[in-house]
Amino acid sequence: MEAAIMTGHDLQAGTVTGVRSVRNPVTLARHVMHHSDFVMMSGEGAEEFASRQGLPLEPDEYFFSQLRHDQWQRALKRDQVTLDHSDDKKFGTVGAVALDSQGNLAAATSTGGLTNKKYGRIGDSPVIGAGTYANNATCAVSCTGYGEYFLRALVAHDISSLMEYKGLTLQQACDAVVQHKLVEMGAEGGLIAVDKTGMPVLSFNSDGMYRGWVRKGEEPSVAMFK
């Protein structure tokens, strides 16, 4: 599993990758941000740090899901690495972005990665600027999709840069990256983002993306497909 968290007011971040027994990897990422001198920790070292921090660890059985196991078996038979964005149910990447009452932005992403990914593979979620990014001057972004493309395009930071350097709105920046740049690369996926005014954008080029958003004084909204 892998996860990342970033705060926009100070550009601090914490990420973990290659962990398998930490109950909540994003909590570990937050501890890396607040209680270490590092940004990214991986594998056994990350799990040892989690233990020293007193975070809950669980056996393999705790993480078992019949649905995800069946998805994996189908992918194995086809010898494919797949997303789960188009299935009837989705239990893959989870992301969150927020603007607080003080004007601070934050983003967090947690995932188990692609179905049938190779051992040792690292996706975009724990890489700051690729799958996760927050900057008070622009926006907070959390991505989901085929991570290799998001890594190569530095999607999350690219959106922030388009706003900062070209003066695009969040919607314009997301459209440029998700609906054009990624599509031209042959990439499938999407993202959730919020800018410094609290305007949310939820952009994707896959069949669907489970998503929800809420603003002060408004009813919460949820959606699954286009």
mmCIF file of N, CA and C in Angstrom, residues 141-211:
data_model
loop_
_atom_site.group_PDB
_atom_site.id
_atom_site.type_symbol
_atom_site.label_atom_id
_atom_site.label_comp_id
_atom_site.label_asym_id
_atom_site.label_seq_id
_atom_site.Cartn_x
_atom_site.Cartn_y
_atom_site.Cartn_z
ATOM 1 N N VAL A 141 -4.630 18.928 -4.982
ATOM 2 C CA VAL A 141 -4.988 17.936 -5.997
ATOM 3 C C VAL A 141 -4.705 16.530 -5.488
ATOM 4 N N SER A 142 -5.624 15.606 -5.771
ATOM 5 C CA SER A 142 -5.411 14.183 -5.514
ATOM 6 C C SER A 142 -5.861 13.406 -6.746
ATOM 7 N N CYS A 143 -4.982 12.537 -7.248
ATOM 8 C CA CYS A 143 -5.217 11.862 -8.526
ATOM 9 C C CYS A 143 -5.520 10.374 -8.363
ATOM 10 N N THR A 144 -6.156 9.813 -9.384
ATOM 11 C CA THR A 144 -6.387 8.381 -9.456
ATOM 12 C C THR A 144 -6.348 7.955 -10.918
ATOM 13 N N GLY A 145 -5.743 6.809 -11.179
ATOM 14 C CA GLY A 145 -5.642 6.357 -12.562
ATOM 15 C C GLY A 145 -4.405 5.491 -12.757
ATOM 16 N N TYR A 146 -3.991 5.346 -14.008
ATOM 17 C CA TYR A 146 -2.807 4.555 -14.336
ATOM 18 C C TYR A 146 -1.581 5.381 -13.980
ATOM 19 N N GLY A 147 -0.969 5.061 -12.845
ATOM 20 C CA GLY A 147 0.037 5.914 -12.232
ATOM 21 C C GLY A 147 1.241 6.245 -13.075
ATOM 22 N N GLU A 148 1.642 5.327 -13.964
ATOM 23 C CA GLU A 148 2.826 5.577 -14.773
ATOM 24 C C GLU A 148 2.689 6.851 -15.598
ATOM 25 N N TYR A 149 1.501 7.089 -16.127
ATOM 26 C CA TYR A 149 1.267 8.308 -16.899
ATOM 27 C C TYR A 149 1.262 9.540 -16.000
ATOM 28 N N PHE A 150 0.664 9.408 -14.831
ATOM 29 C CA PHE A 150 0.610 10.532 -13.904
ATOM 30 C C PHE A 150 2.001 10.885 -13.383
ATOM 31 N N LEU A 151 2.850 9.883 -13.260
ATOM 32 C CA LEU A 151 4.239 10.129 -12.875
ATOM 33 C C LEU A 151 4.984 10.873 -13.977
ATOM 34 N N ARG A 152 4.820 10.412 -15.190
ATOM 35 C CA ARG A 152 5.534 11.020 -16.315
ATOM 36 C C ARG A 152 5.053 12.436 -16.599
ATOM 37 N N ALA A 153 3.788 12.717 -16.340
ATOM 38 C CA ALA A 153 3.225 14.038 -16.622
ATOM 39 C C ALA A 153 3.249 14.966 -15.406
ATOM 40 N N LEU A 154 3.655 14.442 -14.248
ATOM 41 C CA LEU A 154 3.621 15.232 -13.011
ATOM 42 C C LEU A 154 2.295 15.985 -12.908
ATOM 43 N N VAL A 155 1.211 15.222 -12.986
ATOM 44 C CA VAL A 155 -0.125 15.792 -13.162
ATOM 45 C C VAL A 155 -0.508 16.796 -12.074
ATOM 46 N N ALA A 156 -0.359 16.417 -10.817
ATOM 47 C CA ALA A 156 -0.831 17.289 -9.737
ATOM 48 C C ALA A 156 -0.098 18.628 -9.737
ATOM 49 N N HIS A 157 1.222 18.592 -9.885
ATOM 50 C CA HIS A 157 1.996 19.831 -9.894
ATOM 51 C C HIS A 157 1.773 20.604 -11.188
ATOM 52 N N ASP A 158 1.540 19.895 -12.280
ATOM 53 C CA ASP A 158 1.301 20.548 -13.562
ATOM 54 C C ASP A 158 0.079 21.456 -13.478
ATOM 55 N N ILE A 159 -0.963 20.973 -12.823
ATOM 56 C CA ILE A 159 -2.179 21.776 -12.670
ATOM 57 C C ILE A 159 -1.891 23.027 -11.849
ATOM 58 N N SER A 160 -1.163 22.876 -10.755
ATOM 59 C CA SER A 160 -0.791 24.025 -9.939
ATOM 60 C C SER A 160 0.056 25.010 -10.737
ATOM 61 N N SER A 161 0.975 24.499 -11.528
ATOM 62 C CA SER A 161 1.861 25.358 -12.317
ATOM 63 C C SER A 161 1.095 26.138 -13.377
ATOM 64 N N LEU A 162 0.129 25.481 -14.021
ATOM 65 C CA LEU A 162 -0.674 26.173 -15.027
ATOM 66 C C LEU A 162 -1.452 27.331 -14.413
ATOM 67 N N MET A 163 -1.878 27.160 -13.178
ATOM 68 C CA MET A 163 -2.579 28.236 -12.487
ATOM 69 C C MET A 163 -1.608 29.346 -12.078
ATOM 70 N N GLU A 164 -0.454 28.936 -11.555
ATOM 71 C CA GLU A 164 0.502 29.919 -11.035
ATOM 72 C C GLU A 164 1.207 30.693 -12.145
ATOM 73 N N TYR A 165 1.618 29.995 -13.205
ATOM 74 C CA TYR A 165 2.455 30.626 -14.222
ATOM 75 C C TYR A 165 1.677 31.137 -15.436
ATOM 76 N N LYS A 166 0.541 30.500 -15.732
ATOM 77 C CA LYS A 166 -0.236 30.918 -16.896
ATOM 78 C C LYS A 166 -1.533 31.625 -16.523
ATOM 79 N N GLY A 167 -1.870 31.628 -15.242
ATOM 80 C CA GLY A 167 -3.061 32.323 -14.796
ATOM 81 C C GLY A 167 -4.360 31.621 -15.125
ATOM 82 N N LEU A 168 -4.310 30.302 -15.391
ATOM 83 C CA LEU A 168 -5.526 29.556 -15.689
ATOM 84 C C LEU A 168 -6.362 29.376 -14.432
ATOM 85 N N THR A 169 -7.659 29.224 -14.607
ATOM 86 C CA THR A 169 -8.504 28.820 -13.493
ATOM 87 C C THR A 169 -8.267 27.338 -13.215
ATOM 88 N N LEU A 170 -8.746 26.867 -12.071
ATOM 89 C CA LEU A 170 -8.589 25.460 -11.744
ATOM 90 C C LEU A 170 -9.278 24.578 -12.784
ATOM 91 N N GLN A 171 -10.472 24.962 -13.209
ATOM 92 C CA GLN A 171 -11.188 24.189 -14.215
ATOM 93 C C GLN A 171 -10.409 24.137 -15.522
ATOM 94 N N GLN A 172 -9.891 25.262 -15.953
ATOM 95 C CA GLN A 172 -9.120 25.302 -17.200
ATOM 96 C C GLN A 172 -7.866 24.439 -17.100
ATOM 97 N N ALA A 173 -7.186 24.505 -15.977
ATOM 98 C CA ALA A 173 -5.967 23.721 -15.790
ATOM 99 C C ALA A 173 -6.269 22.227 -15.777
ATOM 100 N N CYS A 174 -7.339 21.835 -15.088
ATOM 101 C CA CYS A 174 -7.714 20.419 -15.037
ATOM 102 C C CYS A 174 -8.120 19.909 -16.414
ATOM 103 N N ASP A 175 -8.870 20.719 -17.150
ATOM 104 C CA ASP A 175 -9.273 20.323 -18.500
ATOM 105 C C ASP A 175 -8.051 20.140 -19.396
ATOM 106 N N ALA A 176 -7.098 21.053 -19.290
ATOM 107 C CA ALA A 176 -5.909 20.983 -20.130
ATOM 108 C C ALA A 176 -5.111 19.713 -19.868
ATOM 109 N N VAL A 177 -5.034 19.323 -18.604
ATOM 110 C CA VAL A 177 -4.215 18.164 -18.249
ATOM 111 C C VAL A 177 -4.985 16.854 -18.404
ATOM 112 N N VAL A 178 -6.184 16.787 -17.828
ATOM 113 C CA VAL A 178 -6.927 15.520 -17.796
ATOM 114 C C VAL A 178 -7.589 15.203 -19.132
ATOM 115 N N GLN A 179 -8.215 16.216 -19.732
ATOM 116 C CA GLN A 179 -8.995 15.975 -20.944
ATOM 117 C C GLN A 179 -8.172 16.083 -22.234
ATOM 118 N N HIS A 180 -6.985 16.645 -22.142
ATOM 119 C CA HIS A 180 -6.179 16.805 -23.355
ATOM 120 C C HIS A 180 -4.810 16.126 -23.219
ATOM 121 N N LYS A 181 -3.988 16.596 -22.290
ATOM 122 C CA LYS A 181 -2.631 16.059 -22.163
ATOM 123 C C LYS A 181 -2.631 14.559 -21.886
ATOM 124 N N LEU A 182 -3.410 14.113 -20.894
ATOM 125 C CA LEU A 182 -3.442 12.688 -20.559
ATOM 126 C C LEU A 182 -4.076 11.861 -21.674
ATOM 127 N N VAL A 183 -5.119 12.382 -22.283
ATOM 128 C CA VAL A 183 -5.783 11.664 -23.373
ATOM 129 C C VAL A 183 -4.810 11.463 -24.530
ATOM 130 N N GLU A 184 -4.036 12.485 -24.851
ATOM 131 C CA GLU A 184 -3.052 12.372 -25.921
ATOM 132 C C GLU A 184 -1.963 11.355 -25.591
ATOM 133 N N MET A 185 -1.697 11.165 -24.310
ATOM 134 C CA MET A 185 -0.718 10.168 -23.876
ATOM 135 C C MET A 185 -1.312 8.764 -23.830
ATOM 136 N N GLY A 186 -2.640 8.669 -23.949
ATOM 137 C CA GLY A 186 -3.312 7.388 -23.853
ATOM 138 C C GLY A 186 -3.595 6.967 -22.431
ATOM 139 N N ALA A 187 -3.675 7.942 -21.522
ATOM 140 C CA ALA A 187 -3.836 7.659 -20.097
ATOM 141 C C ALA A 187 -5.287 7.743 -19.664
ATOM 142 N N GLU A 188 -5.662 6.867 -18.740
ATOM 143 C CA GLU A 188 -7.014 6.847 -18.184
ATOM 144 C C GLU A 188 -6.955 7.191 -16.711
ATOM 145 N N GLY A 189 -7.901 8.025 -16.253
ATOM 146 C CA GLY A 189 -7.965 8.363 -14.842
ATOM 147 C C GLY A 189 -8.585 9.715 -14.623
ATOM 148 N N GLY A 190 -8.332 10.274 -13.445
ATOM 149 C CA GLY A 190 -8.912 11.561 -13.125
ATOM 150 C C GLY A 190 -8.354 12.109 -11.833
ATOM 151 N N LEU A 191 -9.014 13.141 -11.317
ATOM 152 C CA LEU A 191 -8.525 13.791 -10.109
ATOM 153 C C LEU A 191 -9.645 14.588 -9.450
ATOM 154 N N ILE A 192 -9.426 14.889 -8.187
ATOM 155 C CA ILE A 192 -10.259 15.849 -7.480
ATOM 156 C C ILE A 192 -9.357 16.998 -7.065
ATOM 157 N N ALA A 193 -9.895 18.207 -7.086
ATOM 158 C CA ALA A 193 -9.089 19.380 -6.768
ATOM 159 C C ALA A 193 -9.969 20.472 -6.198
ATOM 160 N N VAL A 194 -9.341 21.359 -5.426
ATOM 161 C CA VAL A 194 -10.038 22.528 -4.898
ATOM 162 C C VAL A 194 -9.061 23.697 -4.933
ATOM 163 N N ASP A 195 -9.546 24.892 -5.286
ATOM 164 C CA ASP A 195 -8.645 26.031 -5.336
ATOM 165 C C ASP A 195 -8.765 26.873 -4.069
ATOM 166 N N LYS A 196 -8.025 27.980 -4.028
ATOM 167 C CA LYS A 196 -7.949 28.776 -2.805
ATOM 168 C C LYS A 196 -9.244 29.528 -2.513
ATOM 169 N N THR A 197 -10.191 29.521 -3.469
ATOM 170 C CA THR A 197 -11.505 30.125 -3.218
ATOM 171 C C THR A 197 -12.506 29.098 -2.708
ATOM 172 N N GLY A 198 -12.118 27.831 -2.697
ATOM 173 C CA GLY A 198 -13.023 26.771 -2.280
ATOM 174 C C GLY A 198 -13.802 26.154 -3.417
ATOM 175 N N MET A 199 -13.462 26.496 -4.653
ATOM 176 C CA MET A 199 -14.160 25.931 -5.808
ATOM 177 C C MET A 199 -13.639 24.519 -6.097
ATOM 178 N N PRO A 200 -14.509 23.505 -6.054
ATOM 179 C CA PRO A 200 -14.059 22.141 -6.349
ATOM 180 C C PRO A 200 -14.150 21.827 -7.834
ATOM 181 N N VAL A 201 -13.208 21.019 -8.313
ATOM 182 C CA VAL A 201 -13.247 20.497 -9.673
ATOM 183 C C VAL A 201 -12.979 19.006 -9.588
ATOM 184 N N LEU A 202 -13.810 18.202 -10.287
ATOM 185 C CA LEU A 202 -13.676 16.751 -10.286
ATOM 186 C C LEU A 202 -13.658 16.307 -11.740
ATOM 187 N N SER A 203 -12.467 16.054 -12.254
ATOM 188 C CA SER A 203 -12.280 15.837 -13.687
ATOM 189 C C SER A 203 -11.724 14.439 -13.946
ATOM 190 N N PHE A 204 -12.300 13.739 -14.940
ATOM 191 C CA PHE A 204 -11.816 12.394 -15.258
ATOM 192 C C PHE A 204 -12.119 12.067 -16.709
ATOM 193 N N ASN A 205 -11.313 11.173 -17.288
ATOM 194 C CA ASN A 205 -11.541 10.729 -18.661
ATOM 195 C C ASN A 205 -11.846 9.238 -18.737
ATOM 196 N N SER A 206 -12.058 8.602 -17.594
ATOM 197 C CA SER A 206 -12.454 7.196 -17.535
ATOM 198 C C SER A 206 -13.981 7.104 -17.561
ATOM 199 N N ASP A 207 -14.511 5.862 -17.567
ATOM 200 C CA ASP A 207 -15.964 5.692 -17.595
ATOM 201 C C ASP A 207 -16.632 6.320 -16.379
ATOM 202 N N GLY A 208 -15.947 6.267 -15.236
ATOM 203 C CA GLY A 208 -16.519 6.826 -14.028
ATOM 204 C C GLY A 208 -15.452 7.103 -12.993
ATOM 205 N N MET A 209 -15.809 7.882 -11.990
ATOM 206 C CA MET A 209 -14.935 8.152 -10.858
ATOM 207 C C MET A 209 -15.831 8.444 -9.660
ATOM 208 N N TYR A 210 -15.812 7.575 -8.673
ATOM 209 C CA TYR A 210 -16.642 7.781 -7.492
ATOM 210 C C TYR A 210 -16.159 9.045 -6.788
ATOM 211 N N ARG A 211 -17.089 10.000 -6.554
ATOM 212 C CA ARG A 211 -16.656 11.294 -6.055
ATOM 213 C C ARG A 211 -17.763 11.972 -5.248
#
